[in-house]
Amino acid sequence: RAKDKGQLAVSEEDGRFLRLMIASTGRKRALEIGGASGYSAIWMAQGLRATGGKLVSIEYDPVRARELADNIKRAGMTDVVTVVAGDAFQEIPKLPGTFDFVFLDAWKRDYKKFLDLVYPRLAPGGLFLAHNVVNKRDEMPDFLTAIERNPDLFTTIVAPSGEGVSVSWKKRR
């Protein structure tokens, strides 16, 4: 995290929270939108290693995507994490199946568009988490309204580091 010049990595507290949410709830098929340099992916991979799960981490910027892949390799997590370089709006439709855990930490003004894209692929009982919902809430009012008003989601906002993480659970129907 110390090498993250762009200040895009989650805090250690938020990373620990991601690991805990995955491991304690037995998540197996995770998606990260906005992988940056891989710090959050490494935390999630630790939780997924405990559950036998896998993570697909998508990063738009090609330089950061290479750094993400290198950091995943250095951390010994290539068996858990698949790195996809490219535009998540283009890459997500190519991915097979559903997800039981989604972590969104991309361009804040696109959060609602990402929710709309991924929500149909979020399995019943799945978790959808989004980062920076406290410190950058003014950049995503449509997203916050959507997760708070969707009758099929239970949502709360926590702030392990002060930046804020929304946690939405998709009801089983």
mmCIF file of C-alpha atoms in Angstrom:
data_model
loop_
_atom_site.group_PDB
_atom_site.id
_atom_site.type_symbol
_atom_site.label_atom_id
_atom_site.label_comp_id
_atom_site.label_asym_id
_atom_site.label_seq_id
_atom_site.Cartn_x
_atom_site.Cartn_y
_atom_site.Cartn_z
ATOM 1 C CA ARG A 1 0.000 0.000 0.000
ATOM 2 C CA ALA A 2 2.885 2.370 0.749
ATOM 3 C CA LYS A 3 3.900 2.320 -2.930
ATOM 4 C CA ASP A 4 0.434 3.470 -4.042
ATOM 5 C CA LYS A 5 1.307 6.925 -5.340
ATOM 6 C CA GLY A 6 -2.213 7.589 -6.611
ATOM 7 C CA GLN A 7 -3.737 6.972 -3.168
ATOM 8 C CA LEU A 8 -6.174 4.495 -4.717
ATOM 9 C CA ALA A 9 -5.658 1.589 -2.315
ATOM 10 C CA VAL A 10 -8.137 0.881 0.448
ATOM 11 C CA SER A 11 -6.986 1.412 4.016
ATOM 12 C CA GLU A 12 -5.689 -1.515 6.033
ATOM 13 C CA GLU A 13 -8.887 -1.360 8.136
ATOM 14 C CA ASP A 14 -11.044 -1.602 5.019
ATOM 15 C CA GLY A 15 -8.893 -4.436 3.685
ATOM 16 C CA ARG A 16 -9.315 -6.379 6.909
ATOM 17 C CA PHE A 17 -13.053 -5.745 6.711
ATOM 18 C CA LEU A 18 -13.212 -7.160 3.162
ATOM 19 C CA ARG A 19 -11.307 -10.291 4.215
ATOM 20 C CA LEU A 20 -13.605 -10.760 7.201
ATOM 21 C CA MET A 21 -16.782 -10.321 5.145
ATOM 22 C CA ILE A 22 -15.647 -12.956 2.647
ATOM 23 C CA ALA A 23 -14.271 -15.528 5.082
ATOM 24 C CA SER A 24 -16.997 -15.253 7.713
ATOM 25 C CA THR A 25 -19.815 -15.594 5.184
ATOM 26 C CA GLY A 26 -18.210 -18.321 3.059
ATOM 27 C CA ARG A 27 -18.058 -16.424 -0.213
ATOM 28 C CA LYS A 28 -16.732 -18.354 -3.225
ATOM 29 C CA ARG A 29 -17.142 -16.263 -6.388
ATOM 30 C CA ALA A 30 -16.025 -12.660 -6.059
ATOM 31 C CA LEU A 31 -15.722 -9.743 -8.461
ATOM 32 C CA GLU A 32 -13.701 -6.582 -7.917
ATOM 33 C CA ILE A 33 -14.398 -3.569 -10.119
ATOM 34 C CA GLY A 34 -11.425 -1.211 -9.898
ATOM 35 C CA GLY A 35 -8.434 -3.271 -8.815
ATOM 36 C CA ALA A 36 -5.844 -0.423 -8.764
ATOM 37 C CA SER A 37 -2.518 -1.874 -7.609
ATOM 38 C CA GLY A 38 -3.985 -4.976 -5.973
ATOM 39 C CA TYR A 39 -3.994 -4.129 -2.266
ATOM 40 C CA SER A 40 -7.705 -4.823 -1.807
ATOM 41 C CA ALA A 41 -7.492 -7.913 -4.029
ATOM 42 C CA ILE A 42 -4.799 -9.368 -1.775
ATOM 43 C CA TRP A 43 -6.997 -8.849 1.296
ATOM 44 C CA MET A 44 -9.977 -10.445 -0.441
ATOM 45 C CA ALA A 45 -7.821 -13.299 -1.740
ATOM 46 C CA GLN A 46 -6.832 -14.137 1.832
ATOM 47 C CA GLY A 47 -10.504 -14.546 2.701
ATOM 48 C CA LEU A 48 -11.194 -16.499 -0.485
ATOM 49 C CA ARG A 49 -8.268 -18.810 0.118
ATOM 50 C CA ALA A 50 -9.953 -19.729 3.415
ATOM 51 C CA THR A 51 -13.253 -20.500 1.637
ATOM 52 C CA GLY A 52 -11.825 -22.095 -1.497
ATOM 53 C CA GLY A 53 -13.151 -19.223 -3.579
ATOM 54 C CA LYS A 54 -11.871 -17.179 -6.515
ATOM 55 C CA LEU A 55 -11.704 -13.477 -7.387
ATOM 56 C CA VAL A 56 -11.803 -11.711 -10.730
ATOM 57 C CA SER A 57 -10.257 -8.248 -10.405
ATOM 58 C CA ILE A 58 -10.836 -5.793 -13.266
ATOM 59 C CA GLU A 59 -8.634 -2.719 -13.721
ATOM 60 C CA TYR A 60 -9.162 -0.158 -16.470
ATOM 61 C CA ASP A 61 -5.730 1.506 -16.472
ATOM 62 C CA PRO A 62 -3.211 -0.776 -18.277
ATOM 63 C CA VAL A 63 -0.240 0.372 -16.166
ATOM 64 C CA ARG A 64 -2.100 -0.265 -12.913
ATOM 65 C CA ALA A 65 -3.413 -3.580 -14.264
ATOM 66 C CA ARG A 66 0.179 -4.760 -14.823
ATOM 67 C CA GLU A 67 1.101 -3.588 -11.323
ATOM 68 C CA LEU A 68 -1.965 -5.390 -9.967
ATOM 69 C CA ALA A 69 -0.966 -8.632 -11.684
ATOM 70 C CA ASP A 70 2.638 -8.285 -10.472
ATOM 71 C CA ASN A 71 1.513 -7.675 -6.876
ATOM 72 C CA ILE A 72 -0.856 -10.653 -6.971
ATOM 73 C CA LYS A 73 2.027 -12.817 -8.202
ATOM 74 C CA ARG A 74 4.387 -11.478 -5.495
ATOM 75 C CA ALA A 75 1.750 -12.174 -2.857
ATOM 76 C CA GLY A 76 1.434 -15.778 -4.079
ATOM 77 C CA MET A 77 -2.248 -15.381 -4.929
ATOM 78 C CA THR A 78 -2.353 -16.235 -8.651
ATOM 79 C CA ASP A 79 -4.288 -19.402 -7.820
ATOM 80 C CA VAL A 80 -7.057 -17.287 -6.274
ATOM 81 C CA VAL A 81 -7.074 -14.044 -8.314
ATOM 82 C CA THR A 82 -7.587 -13.576 -12.041
ATOM 83 C CA VAL A 83 -6.641 -10.108 -13.246
ATOM 84 C CA VAL A 84 -8.539 -8.650 -16.192
ATOM 85 C CA ALA A 85 -7.147 -5.510 -17.813
ATOM 86 C CA GLY A 86 -9.805 -3.437 -19.516
ATOM 87 C CA ASP A 87 -13.044 -1.544 -19.262
ATOM 88 C CA ALA A 88 -15.287 -3.267 -16.713
ATOM 89 C CA PHE A 89 -18.387 -2.279 -18.697
ATOM 90 C CA GLN A 90 -16.983 -4.356 -21.583
ATOM 91 C CA GLU A 91 -15.383 -7.152 -19.545
ATOM 92 C CA ILE A 92 -18.121 -8.012 -17.029
ATOM 93 C CA PRO A 93 -20.584 -9.257 -19.683
ATOM 94 C CA LYS A 94 -17.885 -11.685 -20.884
ATOM 95 C CA LEU A 95 -17.566 -13.320 -17.449
ATOM 96 C CA PRO A 96 -19.587 -16.505 -16.904
ATOM 97 C CA GLY A 97 -22.064 -17.138 -14.127
ATOM 98 C CA THR A 98 -23.059 -15.218 -11.042
ATOM 99 C CA PHE A 99 -21.167 -13.671 -8.131
ATOM 100 C CA ASP A 100 -21.807 -13.980 -4.422
ATOM 101 C CA PHE A 101 -19.516 -11.053 -3.538
ATOM 102 C CA VAL A 102 -18.883 -7.830 -5.440
ATOM 103 C CA PHE A 103 -16.531 -5.048 -4.380
ATOM 104 C CA LEU A 104 -16.845 -1.774 -6.270
ATOM 105 C CA ASP A 105 -14.053 0.796 -6.049
ATOM 106 C CA ALA A 106 -13.962 2.444 -9.458
ATOM 107 C CA TRP A 107 -14.988 5.816 -10.909
ATOM 108 C CA LYS A 108 -17.470 7.064 -8.306
ATOM 109 C CA ARG A 109 -19.856 8.732 -10.757
ATOM 110 C CA ASP A 110 -20.310 5.339 -12.479
ATOM 111 C CA TYR A 111 -21.301 3.423 -9.335
ATOM 112 C CA LYS A 112 -24.999 3.317 -10.258
ATOM 113 C CA LYS A 113 -24.174 2.111 -13.794
ATOM 114 C CA PHE A 114 -21.998 -0.659 -12.333
ATOM 115 C CA LEU A 115 -24.743 -1.631 -9.898
ATOM 116 C CA ASP A 116 -27.235 -1.838 -12.764
ATOM 117 C CA LEU A 117 -24.825 -3.981 -14.793
ATOM 118 C CA VAL A 118 -23.877 -6.391 -12.009
ATOM 119 C CA TYR A 119 -27.083 -6.628 -9.960
ATOM 120 C CA PRO A 120 -28.732 -9.224 -12.238
ATOM 121 C CA ARG A 121 -25.581 -11.353 -11.836
ATOM 122 C CA LEU A 122 -25.502 -11.023 -8.026
ATOM 123 C CA ALA A 123 -26.690 -14.341 -6.631
ATOM 124 C CA PRO A 124 -29.546 -14.377 -4.115
ATOM 125 C CA GLY A 125 -27.866 -13.990 -0.730
ATOM 126 C CA GLY A 126 -24.946 -12.219 -2.414
ATOM 127 C CA LEU A 127 -23.138 -9.205 -1.013
ATOM 128 C CA PHE A 128 -22.469 -5.995 -2.954
ATOM 129 C CA LEU A 129 -19.943 -3.681 -1.313
ATOM 130 C CA ALA A 130 -18.895 -0.242 -2.506
ATOM 131 C CA HIS A 131 -15.977 1.861 -1.266
ATOM 132 C CA ASN A 132 -15.766 5.584 -0.452
ATOM 133 C CA VAL A 133 -19.486 5.986 0.207
ATOM 134 C CA VAL A 134 -18.860 8.381 3.118
ATOM 135 C CA ASN A 135 -15.939 10.543 2.000
ATOM 136 C CA LYS A 136 -17.132 10.754 -1.630
ATOM 137 C CA ARG A 137 -20.883 10.425 -1.153
ATOM 138 C CA ASP A 138 -21.535 13.633 -3.134
ATOM 139 C CA GLU A 139 -20.184 11.893 -6.256
ATOM 140 C CA MET A 140 -22.716 9.030 -6.124
ATOM 141 C CA PRO A 141 -26.154 10.194 -4.953
ATOM 142 C CA ASP A 142 -27.963 8.041 -7.541
ATOM 143 C CA PHE A 143 -26.101 4.926 -6.372
ATOM 144 C CA LEU A 144 -26.784 5.584 -2.692
ATOM 145 C CA THR A 145 -30.479 6.150 -3.413
ATOM 146 C CA ALA A 146 -30.624 2.923 -5.425
ATOM 147 C CA ILE A 147 -29.098 0.705 -2.726
ATOM 148 C CA GLU A 148 -31.111 2.317 0.061
ATOM 149 C CA ARG A 149 -34.472 2.126 -1.744
ATOM 150 C CA ASN A 150 -34.205 -1.279 -3.443
ATOM 151 C CA PRO A 151 -36.734 -3.485 -1.604
ATOM 152 C CA ASP A 152 -34.661 -6.592 -2.400
ATOM 153 C CA LEU A 153 -31.568 -5.275 -0.591
ATOM 154 C CA PHE A 154 -30.700 -4.911 3.051
ATOM 155 C CA THR A 155 -28.072 -2.158 3.145
ATOM 156 C CA THR A 156 -25.896 -0.576 5.790
ATOM 157 C CA ILE A 157 -22.910 1.733 5.665
ATOM 158 C CA VAL A 158 -19.886 1.139 7.856
ATOM 159 C CA ALA A 159 -16.716 3.173 8.120
ATOM 160 C CA PRO A 160 -13.783 1.079 9.341
ATOM 161 C CA SER A 161 -11.395 3.777 8.118
ATOM 162 C CA GLY A 162 -13.715 6.745 7.736
ATOM 163 C CA GLU A 163 -13.957 6.402 3.943
ATOM 164 C CA GLY A 164 -17.079 4.295 4.202
ATOM 165 C CA VAL A 165 -18.166 0.972 2.748
ATOM 166 C CA SER A 166 -21.736 0.190 1.814
ATOM 167 C CA VAL A 167 -22.753 -3.402 2.400
ATOM 168 C CA SER A 168 -25.856 -4.586 0.579
ATOM 169 C CA TRP A 169 -27.247 -8.108 0.951
ATOM 170 C CA LYS A 170 -29.493 -9.361 -1.839
ATOM 171 C CA LYS A 171 -32.488 -11.077 -0.293
ATOM 172 C CA ARG A 172 -33.160 -14.678 -1.200
ATOM 173 C CA ARG A 173 -36.450 -14.968 -3.048
#
